[in-house]
Amino acid sequence: STQTDLTGNGHNAAYKGGTPTLALLPNGDIASDFNGNSQYATVPSSPAFSIPTTGSLTYEAWIRPDVLQMPNVANSDQYVDWMGKCQNYSPSCEWEARMYNAQTPQNRFDRISGYVFNPTAGLGSAADWQPSATGVIQAVHWYHVVVEYTTKSQPSDCINYGPEPGSINIWVDGVLWDHAAHGSTGCMSQYSIVPKAGSSPLNIGTMAL
């Protein structure tokens, strides 16, 4: 089945792994409720989803984790990718949205992050919205997430920056993340990231297959 692009721009999504059930957003609008295992939506690649097209890209999403210790993490860092344009990693990786488990080896509990990568994937630069304490993020609760990427500016404390500036910011429920608490995080220069447009589709509900 498919989901029509409600903006009218023709970026329609195809559901994979079965059609998700429906859930109600806080304002009563209908949203897709993916099963966290096999279901996701995929949208064909478009310049509209790539940072270099204008030098900036902002996305927003409503997310509702059913559990905070997510069982289907595929890595030791204990996170899931809930959206991204990096389906096969190299050579067409661009960006991803990520959420960490309530318990992680690095104490990144309930962290919500926006990442950006070089086309070959590997280490990415990110903005990390870290709750002040456990219990701030709750299961079966809606959260409004906004992530902004730009190559037009960067924080003054970025390290290793060259001629290609770049920064990442993230808000959760209107609260901006604390860049000062994360050192060089939020700077694309942290891992020498220079975004490039690729052919990966935009996946929602997962990132890579």
GROMACS .gro file of C-alpha atoms in nm:
model
  209
    1SER     CA    1   0.000   0.000   0.000
    2THR     CA    2   0.101   0.362  -0.033
    3GLN     CA    3   0.074   0.692   0.151
    4THR     CA    4   0.014   1.009  -0.048
    5ASP     CA    5   0.241   1.306   0.019
    6LEU     CA    6   0.006   1.546   0.196
    7THR     CA    7   0.223   1.846   0.097
    8GLY     CA    8   0.126   1.794  -0.266
    9ASN     CA    9   0.489   1.764  -0.379
   10GLY     CA   10   0.452   1.409  -0.503
   11HIS     CA   11   0.691   1.241  -0.258
   12ASN     CA   12   0.460   0.947  -0.200
   13ALA     CA   13   0.563   0.660   0.029
   14ALA     CA   14   0.529   0.286  -0.020
   15TYR     CA   15   0.476   0.070   0.287
   16LYS     CA   16   0.704  -0.234   0.319
   17GLY     CA   17   0.665  -0.534   0.546
   18GLY     CA   18   0.289  -0.489   0.565
   19THR     CA   19   0.059  -0.195   0.620
   20PRO     CA   20   0.103  -0.042   0.966
   21THR     CA   21  -0.185   0.012   1.201
   22LEU     CA   22  -0.301   0.365   1.275
   23ALA     CA   23  -0.245   0.585   1.578
   24LEU     CA   24  -0.376   0.926   1.677
   25LEU     CA   25  -0.144   1.222   1.715
   26PRO     CA   26  -0.202   1.462   2.006
   27ASN     CA   27  -0.417   1.685   1.783
   28GLY     CA   28  -0.627   1.394   1.659
   29ASP     CA   29  -0.458   1.354   1.321
   30ILE     CA   30  -0.386   1.001   1.202
   31ALA     CA   31  -0.031   0.861   1.197
   32SER     CA   32   0.129   0.531   1.101
   33ASP     CA   33   0.208   0.294   1.389
   34PHE     CA   34   0.497   0.073   1.272
   35ASN     CA   35   0.550  -0.259   1.449
   36GLY     CA   36   0.918  -0.193   1.523
   37ASN     CA   37   1.021  -0.515   1.355
   38SER     CA   38   0.944  -0.543   0.983
   39GLN     CA   39   0.736  -0.243   0.883
   40TYR     CA   40   0.861   0.081   0.734
   41ALA     CA   41   0.777   0.335   0.464
   42THR     CA   42   1.010   0.425   0.178
   43VAL     CA   43   1.012   0.737  -0.040
   44PRO     CA   44   1.219   0.759  -0.361
   45SER     CA   45   1.531   0.974  -0.348
   46SER     CA   46   1.480   1.341  -0.428
   47PRO     CA   47   1.700   1.653  -0.416
   48ALA     CA   48   1.447   1.788  -0.164
   49PHE     CA   49   1.581   1.540   0.094
   50SER     CA   50   1.951   1.623   0.045
   51ILE     CA   51   2.145   1.889   0.236
   52PRO     CA   52   2.356   2.016  -0.059
   53THR     CA   53   2.048   2.112  -0.262
   54THR     CA   54   2.011   2.439  -0.070
   55GLY     CA   55   2.285   2.409   0.192
   56SER     CA   56   2.027   2.345   0.463
   57LEU     CA   57   1.778   2.073   0.548
   58THR     CA   58   1.522   2.064   0.829
   59TYR     CA   59   1.286   1.780   0.910
   60GLU     CA   60   1.030   1.737   1.184
   61ALA     CA   61   0.857   1.426   1.309
   62TRP     CA   62   0.622   1.301   1.576
   63ILE     CA   63   0.756   0.982   1.732
   64ARG     CA   64   0.603   0.754   1.995
   65PRO     CA   65   0.826   0.475   2.131
   66ASP     CA   66   0.612   0.190   2.263
   67VAL     CA   67   0.900   0.075   2.485
   68LEU     CA   68   1.220   0.246   2.599
   69GLN     CA   69   1.440  -0.065   2.606
   70MET     CA   70   1.396  -0.150   2.240
   71PRO     CA   71   1.449  -0.519   2.159
   72ASN     CA   72   1.549  -0.488   1.794
   73VAL     CA   73   1.872  -0.291   1.826
   74ALA     CA   74   2.135  -0.429   1.590
   75ASN     CA   75   2.446  -0.287   1.753
   76SER     CA   76   2.630  -0.271   2.084
   77ASP     CA   77   2.559   0.103   2.114
   78GLN     CA   78   2.192   0.022   2.184
   79TYR     CA   79   2.007   0.252   1.944
   80VAL     CA   80   1.757   0.229   1.661
   81ASP     CA   81   1.740   0.441   1.347
   82TRP     CA   82   1.383   0.560   1.305
   83MET     CA   83   1.436   0.753   0.981
   84GLY     CA   84   1.716   0.818   0.738
   85LYS     CA   85   1.856   0.856   0.389
   86CYS     CA   86   2.131   0.594   0.411
   87GLN     CA   87   1.966   0.267   0.310
   88ASN     CA   88   2.277   0.072   0.201
   89TYR     CA   89   2.538   0.279   0.384
   90SER     CA   90   2.830   0.328   0.139
   91PRO     CA   91   2.835   0.482  -0.119
   92SER     CA   92   2.516   0.689  -0.085
   93CYS     CA   93   2.479   0.766   0.286
   94GLU     CA   94   2.350   1.110   0.388
   95TRP     CA   95   2.175   1.141   0.726
   96GLU     CA   96   1.970   0.959   0.990
   97ALA     CA   97   1.748   1.008   1.295
   98ARG     CA   98   1.832   0.794   1.596
   99MET     CA   99   1.702   0.706   1.943
  100TYR     CA  100   1.894   0.523   2.215
  101ASN     CA  101   1.768   0.269   2.467
  102ALA     CA  102   1.689   0.363   2.825
  103GLN     CA  103   2.003   0.174   2.929
  104THR     CA  104   2.320   0.197   2.718
  105PRO     CA  105   2.690   0.118   2.777
  106GLN     CA  106   2.781   0.486   2.721
  107ASN     CA  107   2.508   0.622   2.951
  108ARG     CA  108   2.325   0.775   2.654
  109PHE     CA  109   1.988   0.692   2.807
  110ASP     CA  110   1.685   0.790   2.596
  111ARG     CA  111   1.903   1.013   2.377
  112ILE     CA  112   1.749   1.138   2.053
  113SER     CA  113   1.999   1.235   1.783
  114GLY     CA  114   2.026   1.371   1.431
  115TYR     CA  115   2.330   1.241   1.241
  116VAL     CA  116   2.498   1.339   0.913
  117PHE     CA  117   2.751   1.129   0.721
  118ASN     CA  118   2.994   1.129   0.436
  119PRO     CA  119   2.874   0.911   0.144
  120THR     CA  120   3.087   0.619   0.267
  121ALA     CA  121   2.906   0.622   0.605
  122GLY     CA  122   3.135   0.533   0.897
  123LEU     CA  123   3.151   0.783   1.183
  124GLY     CA  124   2.896   1.062   1.161
  125SER     CA  125   2.860   1.402   1.322
  126ALA     CA  126   2.550   1.463   1.531
  127ALA     CA  127   2.343   1.680   1.757
  128ASP     CA  128   2.234   1.487   2.066
  129TRP     CA  129   1.928   1.573   2.272
  130GLN     CA  130   2.008   1.414   2.607
  131PRO     CA  131   1.738   1.412   2.880
  132SER     CA  132   1.850   1.563   3.209
  133ALA     CA  133   1.752   1.248   3.398
  134THR     CA  134   1.600   0.906   3.349
  135GLY     CA  135   1.222   0.915   3.340
  136VAL     CA  136   1.196   1.235   3.137
  137ILE     CA  137   1.121   1.034   2.822
  138GLN     CA  138   0.827   0.799   2.869
  139ALA     CA  139   0.697   0.506   2.668
  140VAL     CA  140   0.376   0.543   2.466
  141HIS     CA  141   0.412   0.922   2.470
  142TRP     CA  142   0.435   1.145   2.165
  143TYR     CA  143   0.745   1.363   2.112
  144HIS     CA  144   0.792   1.633   1.850
  145VAL     CA  145   1.145   1.618   1.706
  146VAL     CA  146   1.304   1.879   1.478
  147VAL     CA  147   1.651   1.839   1.328
  148GLU     CA  148   1.830   2.110   1.131
  149TYR     CA  149   2.142   2.068   0.917
  150THR     CA  150   2.323   2.357   0.750
  151THR     CA  151   2.653   2.402   0.570
  152LYS     CA  152   2.620   2.780   0.589
  153SER     CA  153   2.743   2.826   0.946
  154GLN     CA  154   2.887   2.645   1.246
  155PRO     CA  155   2.935   2.700   1.621
  156SER     CA  156   3.237   2.909   1.712
  157ASP     CA  157   3.388   2.627   1.920
  158CYS     CA  158   3.402   2.371   1.639
  159ILE     CA  159   3.738   2.195   1.605
  160ASN     CA  160   3.923   2.072   1.298
  161TYR     CA  161   3.711   2.286   1.071
  162GLY     CA  162   3.828   2.356   0.718
  163PRO     CA  163   3.676   2.548   0.430
  164GLU     CA  164   3.349   2.352   0.455
  165PRO     CA  165   3.148   2.469   0.759
  166GLY     CA  166   2.851   2.279   0.890
  167SER     CA  167   2.633   2.239   1.198
  168ILE     CA  168   2.352   2.024   1.334
  169ASN     CA  169   2.081   2.123   1.582
  170ILE     CA  170   1.797   1.927   1.740
  171TRP     CA  171   1.486   2.022   1.937
  172VAL     CA  172   1.251   1.790   2.128
  173ASP     CA  173   0.913   1.937   2.218
  174GLY     CA  174   1.052   2.281   2.141
  175VAL     CA  175   1.354   2.246   2.373
  176LEU     CA  176   1.690   2.300   2.201
  177TRP     CA  177   1.968   2.055   2.284
  178ASP     CA  178   2.261   2.169   2.499
  179HIS     CA  179   2.552   2.206   2.258
  180ALA     CA  180   2.782   2.336   2.532
  181ALA     CA  181   2.748   2.008   2.723
  182HIS     CA  182   2.865   1.799   2.428
  183GLY     CA  183   3.196   1.954   2.321
  184SER     CA  184   3.249   1.943   1.946
  185THR     CA  185   2.924   1.756   1.889
  186GLY     CA  186   2.697   1.954   1.658
  187CYS     CA  187   2.988   2.037   1.427
  188MET     CA  188   3.016   1.859   1.093
  189SER     CA  189   3.391   1.915   1.123
  190GLN     CA  190   3.405   1.675   1.419
  191TYR     CA  191   3.436   1.388   1.172
  192SER     CA  192   3.520   1.592   0.860
  193ILE     CA  193   3.171   1.554   0.717
  194VAL     CA  194   3.098   1.713   0.378
  195PRO     CA  195   2.740   1.617   0.284
  196LYS     CA  196   2.679   1.498  -0.069
  197ALA     CA  197   2.351   1.410  -0.239
  198GLY     CA  198   2.310   1.038  -0.301
  199SER     CA  199   2.062   0.792  -0.447
  200SER     CA  200   1.939   0.634  -0.124
  201PRO     CA  201   1.564   0.648  -0.069
  202LEU     CA  202   1.424   0.814   0.240
  203ASN     CA  203   1.311   0.544   0.484
  204ILE     CA  204   1.070   0.609   0.770
  205GLY     CA  205   1.045   0.361   1.056
  206THR     CA  206   1.399   0.240   0.987
  207MET     CA  207   1.703   0.354   0.791
  208ALA     CA  208   1.907   0.063   0.654
  209LEU     CA  209   1.772  -0.276   0.549
   0.00000   0.00000   0.00000
